[in-house]
Amino acid sequence: MQVLLALTPILLTLALLLTRLPAWVAPAAGGVLAAALAPTVFGVDPGVLAAEVGRGVPTVVEILAIIAGGITLSRVMEHSGAHARLALWLSAGNGPTLATALLMVHGIIPFLETVTGFGVSLIVGVPLLLGLGFTAFRSALLAVLALTIGPWGSMAPGTLMGARLYDLDFQAVGVTAALFNLPASLVAGAATVLLLRGAQGMRGDGEPARTVPWLAVGLLSGAAQWALILGANLSVGTAPAGAVGTFVLTVAWLLVIRRGRLTPGPGRDVVPYVTLMAGTVLGTTVEDALGLTGVLSVVGTPALWSFVAVGAGVALLGLGPHARRTVPGEAARLWVGTAIPNALYVAFGLTLSAGGVSQALAGALSGMGPAYLAAIPVIGAFSGFVTASNTGAMALMGPLQMDTGAALGVPPTWTNGLHNAAAGWGIIAGPARIQVAHAMAVGAQTPEMPGWAVSRRALLAVLLPAMVVGIALMSLLGLAVLPRV
């Protein structure tokens, strides 16, 4: 009975997600129900529950600030015309082709996610895809599919935490996560091609291009992303591995699209994004090197550097008086619709963990025996789906996964890596990321746009099967390579 009751907050959240209610209702309702079950069903003292959830408040505040900075930067880039000019440079004038789509899905957007995290890359990526000429629905969908690098988002704090839970080697955990991340990269490439069948980039000489050769290109791009990130984990370490791998692939795709020439460059239009990326990387490096804590640790958060980037954009991009008056109001409206639901999902995940819900589910899972090995990615994806964070997913289910795996003879490093990769891919179908992508794309929707109109339900209808296929492949890969001692 306890297991069934433990499922009710999650089922309620999923049910409300499919309704037309405001986006914040689903996580709020699920969190309230989980909080009510904690003392009445699972015997958790309300004071203990409040204290545990309270420890997550700094994370929630940081998420709110990061999204605020990212949204404001996006509006500055849009109103200054920088997005349109960058899109023209990225596409070399070719418009919405498969090559530009794969550049965004395997290169630019995941690179942005590695240096920001929390889905801020969607706030940048969706407008860029719209500027390339993709429809609102395709822009939102491609941007979410691009989140193939969950274990390395925001310079891999979830992966680091997972290593510390069991006193494991950080780099070894990163390597196993990279190994198991292959299905995510491949599915993203294949889904991109299938999504764009019949679009401009799938046509040649007036006739539809053949799908199979383009599928091979999409899979090759995904395999290249996987190999580069795995190689970077082995050579330069785990924290910067996602950024290094996706940066190299971005340059490779740009050379293809621009026929071997990267010049003339984008000029000052790219300075705000370079400021955000370089500042975050430098700030994180300084924070780690000096062991900064408390207020001083702000130097390493993307929240600080996103607002520094806003300042750079306002100063360099010629934002007019009307745009300067418009941007704050637009950013505030988008922030309310985007950041608050995200914060509520984080709080929901904290309540599930602190309120005894996850422990009840763990007890049921421990009786599965060897069949549990195939379920590791399923559980990882579920935790990522619910918490919208690799860090949250590791906190929620990481100890359970490693303990149960160890009891079945699987070294914790391997269980950790498989859980981490699956959690990252499970996030793509989660309501938090869908909400961000929808909020950024819905304003561009027009009646004349071909294909599906962008909506949360339509995005879920495509992203959920893509997530399921990737997790099924991770299960098969895990069964094939997980060592047993």
XYZ file of C-alpha atoms in Angstrom:
485
model
C 0.000 0.000 0.000
C 2.822 2.408 0.826
C 4.312 1.930 -2.644
C 1.000 2.808 -4.287
C 0.648 5.874 -2.093
C 4.239 6.857 -2.902
C 3.332 6.898 -6.583
C 0.340 9.213 -6.184
C 2.238 12.564 -6.118
C 4.055 11.607 -9.308
C 0.924 10.365 -11.059
C -0.964 13.499 -10.024
C 1.792 15.714 -11.423
C 1.819 13.848 -14.730
C -1.969 13.996 -15.020
C -2.074 17.742 -14.396
C 0.760 18.271 -16.878
C -1.539 17.072 -19.663
C -4.245 19.608 -18.824
C -4.547 23.255 -19.849
C -3.912 24.485 -16.308
C -1.015 26.916 -15.733
C 2.397 25.259 -15.780
C 3.041 25.835 -12.065
C -0.055 23.896 -10.953
C 1.308 20.395 -11.629
C 4.525 20.586 -9.552
C 2.801 22.592 -6.828
C 0.019 20.008 -6.472
C 2.480 17.115 -6.509
C 4.686 18.786 -3.920
C 1.755 19.526 -1.599
C 0.555 15.916 -1.803
C 4.065 14.554 -1.169
C 4.419 16.878 1.837
C 1.062 15.688 3.195
C 2.025 12.006 2.824
C 5.380 12.472 4.594
C 4.034 12.654 8.194
C 0.766 10.754 7.687
C 2.015 7.745 5.719
C 5.803 7.648 5.983
C 6.229 8.940 9.539
C 8.530 11.845 8.673
C 8.573 14.601 11.260
C 7.314 17.871 9.683
C 10.241 19.780 11.171
C 12.735 17.361 9.648
C 10.966 17.585 6.296
C 11.033 21.383 6.377
C 14.725 21.426 7.301
C 15.661 19.025 4.505
C 13.696 20.944 1.893
C 15.117 24.200 3.262
C 18.627 23.020 2.429
C 17.626 23.157 -1.210
C 16.595 26.825 -1.059
C 20.014 28.151 -2.222
C 19.807 25.888 -5.271
C 16.300 27.126 -6.061
C 17.399 30.759 -5.688
C 20.344 30.154 -8.006
C 18.068 28.559 -10.608
C 15.708 31.538 -10.447
C 18.625 33.947 -10.914
C 20.191 31.952 -13.765
C 16.917 31.846 -15.677
C 16.345 35.570 -15.081
C 19.743 36.430 -16.522
C 19.362 34.041 -19.432
C 15.928 35.342 -20.397
C 17.044 38.973 -20.187
C 20.082 38.223 -22.350
C 17.854 36.493 -24.883
C 15.576 39.552 -25.116
C 18.563 41.901 -25.533
C 19.931 39.731 -28.347
C 16.520 39.547 -30.012
C 15.705 43.264 -29.885
C 19.177 44.273 -31.043
C 18.963 42.020 -34.100
C 21.953 39.985 -32.930
C 20.010 36.708 -33.032
C 19.057 37.236 -36.672
C 22.619 38.169 -37.638
C 24.105 35.190 -35.760
C 21.597 32.837 -37.358
C 22.549 34.135 -40.806
C 26.253 33.584 -40.042
C 25.708 30.105 -38.607
C 23.682 28.967 -41.607
C 25.910 30.741 -44.179
C 22.645 31.912 -45.728
C 21.356 28.343 -46.214
C 18.364 28.641 -43.861
C 16.780 25.714 -41.982
C 18.721 22.717 -43.317
C 19.617 19.402 -41.756
C 23.221 20.531 -41.428
C 22.264 23.609 -39.414
C 19.872 21.514 -37.323
C 22.603 18.995 -36.458
C 25.005 21.868 -35.742
C 22.545 23.125 -33.133
C 21.523 19.691 -31.759
C 24.989 18.185 -31.368
C 27.126 21.310 -31.100
C 25.962 24.763 -30.096
C 23.053 24.061 -27.732
C 24.740 21.252 -25.755
C 27.858 23.408 -25.530
C 25.795 26.201 -24.021
C 24.250 23.731 -21.572
C 27.663 22.566 -20.374
C 28.624 26.093 -19.301
C 25.246 27.174 -17.934
C 23.001 24.230 -17.032
C 19.432 24.235 -15.706
C 18.079 24.424 -19.259
C 19.354 27.979 -19.826
C 20.641 26.777 -23.213
C 17.001 26.502 -24.318
C 16.530 30.201 -23.665
C 19.368 30.879 -26.099
C 18.867 27.948 -28.474
C 15.180 28.363 -29.323
C 15.563 31.976 -30.569
C 18.617 30.963 -32.604
C 16.668 28.118 -34.242
C 13.788 30.482 -34.960
C 16.301 32.875 -36.521
C 17.547 30.042 -38.728
C 14.024 29.715 -40.125
C 12.694 26.656 -38.299
C 9.040 26.691 -37.226
C 8.154 27.369 -33.598
C 7.381 23.685 -32.949
C 10.552 22.409 -34.598
C 12.659 25.056 -32.846
C 11.362 24.056 -29.418
C 11.689 20.350 -30.172
C 15.202 20.516 -31.608
C 16.382 22.622 -28.676
C 15.197 20.028 -26.141
C 16.559 17.102 -28.189
C 19.926 18.859 -28.022
C 20.151 18.268 -24.247
C 22.246 15.143 -24.740
C 24.919 16.077 -22.208
C 23.099 15.992 -18.861
C 26.043 14.526 -16.885
C 28.204 17.526 -17.925
C 25.612 20.295 -17.645
C 26.849 23.304 -15.672
C 30.334 21.723 -15.561
C 29.157 18.404 -14.066
C 28.099 19.118 -10.445
C 25.743 16.118 -10.436
C 28.521 13.827 -11.612
C 30.861 15.220 -8.966
C 28.239 14.699 -6.260
C 27.674 11.133 -7.434
C 31.394 10.439 -7.154
C 31.510 11.873 -3.634
C 28.558 9.777 -2.441
C 30.726 6.659 -2.618
C 34.185 8.255 -2.545
C 34.695 7.297 -6.195
C 37.180 8.693 -8.683
C 35.523 11.671 -10.410
C 37.138 11.005 -13.776
C 36.273 7.290 -13.679
C 32.628 8.137 -13.046
C 32.719 10.628 -15.928
C 34.153 8.014 -18.281
C 31.426 5.457 -17.475
C 28.737 8.133 -17.888
C 30.237 9.051 -21.263
C 30.259 5.405 -22.324
C 26.570 4.947 -21.545
C 25.611 8.275 -23.128
C 25.961 6.869 -26.658
C 22.208 6.158 -27.132
C 21.290 9.742 -26.212
C 23.577 11.183 -28.887
C 22.412 8.692 -31.522
C 18.685 9.086 -30.820
C 18.983 12.890 -30.933
C 20.618 12.684 -34.366
C 18.082 10.226 -35.769
C 15.117 12.141 -34.333
C 16.417 15.376 -35.878
C 16.457 13.804 -39.340
C 13.015 12.238 -38.965
C 11.596 15.501 -37.659
C 12.837 17.400 -40.715
C 11.724 14.983 -43.426
C 10.178 17.065 -46.183
C 11.628 20.329 -44.839
C 13.916 22.514 -46.906
C 17.085 20.732 -45.847
C 15.717 17.343 -46.921
C 15.184 18.351 -50.552
C 17.473 18.387 -53.547
C 16.764 19.380 -57.134
C 13.114 19.851 -56.276
C 12.648 16.258 -55.104
C 12.603 14.841 -51.570
C 16.026 13.586 -50.557
C 16.387 9.985 -49.459
C 15.902 9.509 -45.735
C 18.395 6.673 -45.184
C 21.529 8.612 -46.210
C 20.469 11.531 -44.023
C 19.848 9.149 -41.129
C 23.425 7.949 -41.558
C 24.617 11.562 -41.317
C 22.545 12.139 -38.168
C 23.883 8.976 -36.551
C 27.447 9.834 -37.572
C 27.081 13.281 -35.989
C 25.786 11.649 -32.791
C 28.622 9.123 -32.760
C 31.127 11.950 -33.213
C 29.649 13.824 -30.254
C 29.845 10.687 -28.100
C 33.438 9.891 -29.118
C 34.634 13.465 -28.554
C 33.077 13.690 -25.079
C 34.426 10.257 -24.118
C 37.871 11.264 -25.377
C 37.719 14.556 -23.505
C 36.804 12.755 -20.271
C 39.872 10.559 -20.710
C 42.243 13.364 -21.713
C 41.257 16.630 -20.003
C 39.004 15.456 -17.162
C 35.297 15.257 -16.535
C 34.244 18.813 -15.606
C 35.177 20.444 -18.957
C 34.661 17.297 -21.075
C 31.203 18.189 -22.348
C 32.252 21.714 -23.292
C 35.421 20.555 -25.044
C 33.705 17.786 -27.017
C 30.761 19.856 -28.199
C 32.968 22.851 -29.017
C 35.128 20.731 -31.317
C 32.021 19.332 -33.024
C 30.581 22.840 -33.397
C 33.702 23.959 -35.259
C 33.579 20.839 -37.452
C 29.947 21.442 -38.457
C 30.620 25.140 -39.088
C 33.460 24.187 -41.439
C 31.070 21.903 -43.312
C 28.258 24.460 -43.496
C 30.544 27.358 -44.377
C 32.593 25.245 -46.808
C 35.842 25.434 -44.906
C 35.740 29.130 -44.031
C 34.907 30.571 -40.637
C 35.586 34.148 -41.714
C 34.218 36.727 -41.821
C 33.226 36.111 -38.232
C 30.108 37.202 -36.351
C 31.851 40.235 -34.819
C 30.455 41.877 -31.717
C 27.165 39.967 -31.933
C 28.824 36.959 -30.331
C 30.508 38.912 -27.495
C 27.638 38.530 -24.951
C 27.588 34.743 -25.394
C 31.378 34.521 -25.255
C 31.224 36.582 -22.054
C 28.714 34.164 -20.553
C 30.659 31.052 -21.547
C 34.157 32.277 -20.765
C 33.072 33.931 -17.534
C 31.337 30.783 -16.290
C 34.301 28.556 -17.139
C 36.795 30.974 -15.580
C 34.601 31.590 -12.541
C 34.099 27.874 -11.939
C 37.837 27.274 -12.265
C 38.648 30.034 -9.776
C 35.961 28.852 -7.365
C 37.321 25.295 -7.390
C 40.982 26.319 -7.276
C 40.536 28.675 -4.328
C 37.855 26.652 -2.553
C 35.514 29.648 -2.428
C 32.373 29.242 -0.322
C 29.435 31.337 0.787
C 28.948 34.673 -0.946
C 32.297 34.390 -2.733
C 31.120 31.264 -4.579
C 28.880 33.507 -6.723
C 31.909 33.953 -8.989
C 31.293 30.457 -10.341
C 27.563 30.647 -10.993
C 26.131 31.288 -14.478
C 23.679 33.695 -12.798
C 26.426 36.296 -12.329
C 27.867 35.928 -15.801
C 24.511 35.974 -17.559
C 23.878 39.460 -16.145
C 27.428 40.517 -17.034
C 26.616 39.314 -20.558
C 23.426 41.403 -20.506
C 25.515 44.461 -19.693
C 27.909 43.652 -22.523
C 24.997 43.277 -24.929
C 23.390 46.571 -23.954
C 26.722 48.366 -24.285
C 27.847 46.843 -27.595
C 24.767 46.006 -29.646
C 23.114 49.380 -30.033
C 19.921 48.686 -28.127
C 17.573 51.587 -28.803
C 15.528 53.523 -26.203
C 12.290 51.688 -27.055
C 13.983 48.287 -26.739
C 15.539 49.283 -23.415
C 12.056 50.045 -22.101
C 10.576 46.867 -23.588
C 13.153 44.295 -22.524
C 12.579 44.398 -18.729
C 8.810 43.851 -19.044
C 9.194 41.030 -21.556
C 11.880 39.362 -19.462
C 9.749 39.604 -16.308
C 6.732 38.009 -17.999
C 8.824 35.165 -19.414
C 10.538 34.693 -16.058
C 7.240 34.266 -14.208
C 6.061 31.663 -16.701
C 9.374 29.797 -16.856
C 11.396 30.128 -13.660
C 8.609 29.563 -11.140
C 7.541 26.183 -12.568
C 11.200 25.117 -12.693
C 11.736 26.084 -9.063
C 8.603 24.200 -8.059
C 9.852 21.063 -9.801
C 13.117 21.241 -7.881
C 11.156 21.673 -4.647
C 8.959 18.731 -5.665
C 12.025 16.513 -6.077
C 13.384 17.596 -2.696
C 10.057 16.811 -1.031
C 9.902 13.360 -2.621
C 13.375 12.567 -1.295
C 13.012 14.079 2.187
C 9.420 12.904 2.664
C 10.061 9.181 2.435
C 8.506 8.707 -0.997
C 11.716 7.682 -2.752
C 12.650 5.354 0.108
C 9.325 3.543 -0.209
C 9.892 3.071 -3.917
C 13.461 1.892 -3.246
C 12.216 -0.851 -0.954
C 10.011 -2.233 -3.696
C 12.812 -2.119 -6.268
C 15.330 -3.980 -4.122
C 13.372 -7.231 -4.516
C 13.861 -7.384 -8.279
C 17.153 -9.297 -8.169
C 19.237 -9.466 -11.382
C 16.351 -7.971 -13.369
C 17.220 -4.754 -11.595
C 20.225 -4.285 -13.875
C 17.939 -3.680 -16.848
C 15.886 -1.288 -14.719
C 18.821 0.953 -13.710
C 18.361 3.305 -16.704
C 14.580 3.321 -16.230
C 14.963 4.437 -12.625
C 17.616 6.967 -13.614
C 15.383 8.413 -16.339
C 12.459 8.578 -13.948
C 14.486 10.520 -11.381
C 15.719 12.927 -14.056
C 12.196 13.352 -15.392
C 10.871 14.267 -11.950
C 13.716 16.454 -10.642
C 14.760 18.080 -13.976
C 18.366 17.971 -12.759
C 21.207 15.440 -12.842
C 22.208 16.710 -9.413
C 18.666 16.223 -8.110
C 18.400 12.826 -9.769
C 21.653 11.734 -8.156
C 20.455 12.913 -4.754
C 17.084 11.237 -5.197
C 18.041 7.806 -6.499
C 21.846 7.660 -6.689
C 22.434 5.973 -3.309
C 19.676 3.434 -4.033
C 21.128 2.643 -7.451
C 24.692 2.149 -6.206
C 23.655 0.161 -3.122
C 21.405 -2.178 -5.073
C 23.936 -2.559 -7.883
C 26.712 -3.385 -5.401
C 24.510 -6.064 -3.824
C 24.213 -7.620 -7.279
C 27.970 -7.498 -7.880
C 28.171 -4.346 -10.037
C 30.902 -1.854 -9.015
C 29.395 1.497 -7.929
C 31.370 3.416 -10.581
C 29.500 1.587 -13.338
C 26.079 1.855 -11.714
C 26.718 5.537 -11.095
C 27.645 6.208 -14.727
C 24.618 4.390 -16.135
C 22.254 6.138 -13.718
C 23.799 9.525 -14.538
C 23.524 9.131 -18.320
C 19.930 7.889 -18.077
C 18.922 10.721 -15.744
C 20.258 13.279 -18.201
C 18.277 11.790 -21.077
C 15.151 11.394 -18.947
C 15.125 15.147 -18.388
C 14.296 15.858 -22.057
C 10.703 14.640 -21.668
C 10.294 16.255 -18.263
C 7.808 19.066 -17.790
C 10.408 21.607 -16.659
C 12.397 21.561 -19.920
C 9.248 21.376 -22.044
C 7.885 24.416 -20.248
C 11.017 26.474 -20.970
C 11.107 25.499 -24.648
C 7.387 26.147 -25.053
C 7.614 29.562 -23.372
C 10.462 30.618 -25.663
C 8.789 29.412 -28.880
C 5.078 30.081 -28.449
C 5.393 33.819 -29.130
C 6.755 33.069 -32.616
C 3.872 30.765 -33.561
C 1.754 32.057 -36.446
C -1.252 30.555 -38.275
C 0.807 30.370 -41.482
C 3.480 28.086 -40.019
C 3.340 24.562 -41.517
C 3.114 21.456 -39.383
C 2.159 21.200 -35.745
C 1.614 24.283 -33.635
C 3.894 24.432 -30.627
C 2.257 23.264 -27.382
C 3.399 21.405 -24.280
C 1.271 18.408 -25.242
C 2.684 18.260 -28.791
C 6.256 18.488 -27.505
C 5.631 15.687 -25.010
C 4.103 13.520 -27.759
C 7.447 13.523 -29.613
C 9.944 13.797 -26.788
C 8.521 10.980 -24.661
C 8.975 8.273 -27.360
C 12.480 9.608 -28.116
C 13.329 9.380 -24.429
C 11.897 5.849 -24.144
C 13.887 4.603 -27.160
C 17.107 6.034 -25.740
C 16.529 4.514 -22.313
C 15.707 1.120 -23.826
C 19.014 1.226 -25.711
C 20.827 2.191 -22.495
C 19.264 -0.833 -20.778
C 20.553 -3.123 -23.518
C 23.980 -1.481 -23.411
C 24.070 -1.854 -19.631
C 23.212 -5.539 -19.777
C 25.963 -6.029 -22.366
C 28.838 -4.226 -20.633
C 28.130 -3.922 -16.888
C 30.859 -5.892 -15.067
C 29.870 -8.329 -12.308
C 32.170 -9.207 -9.425
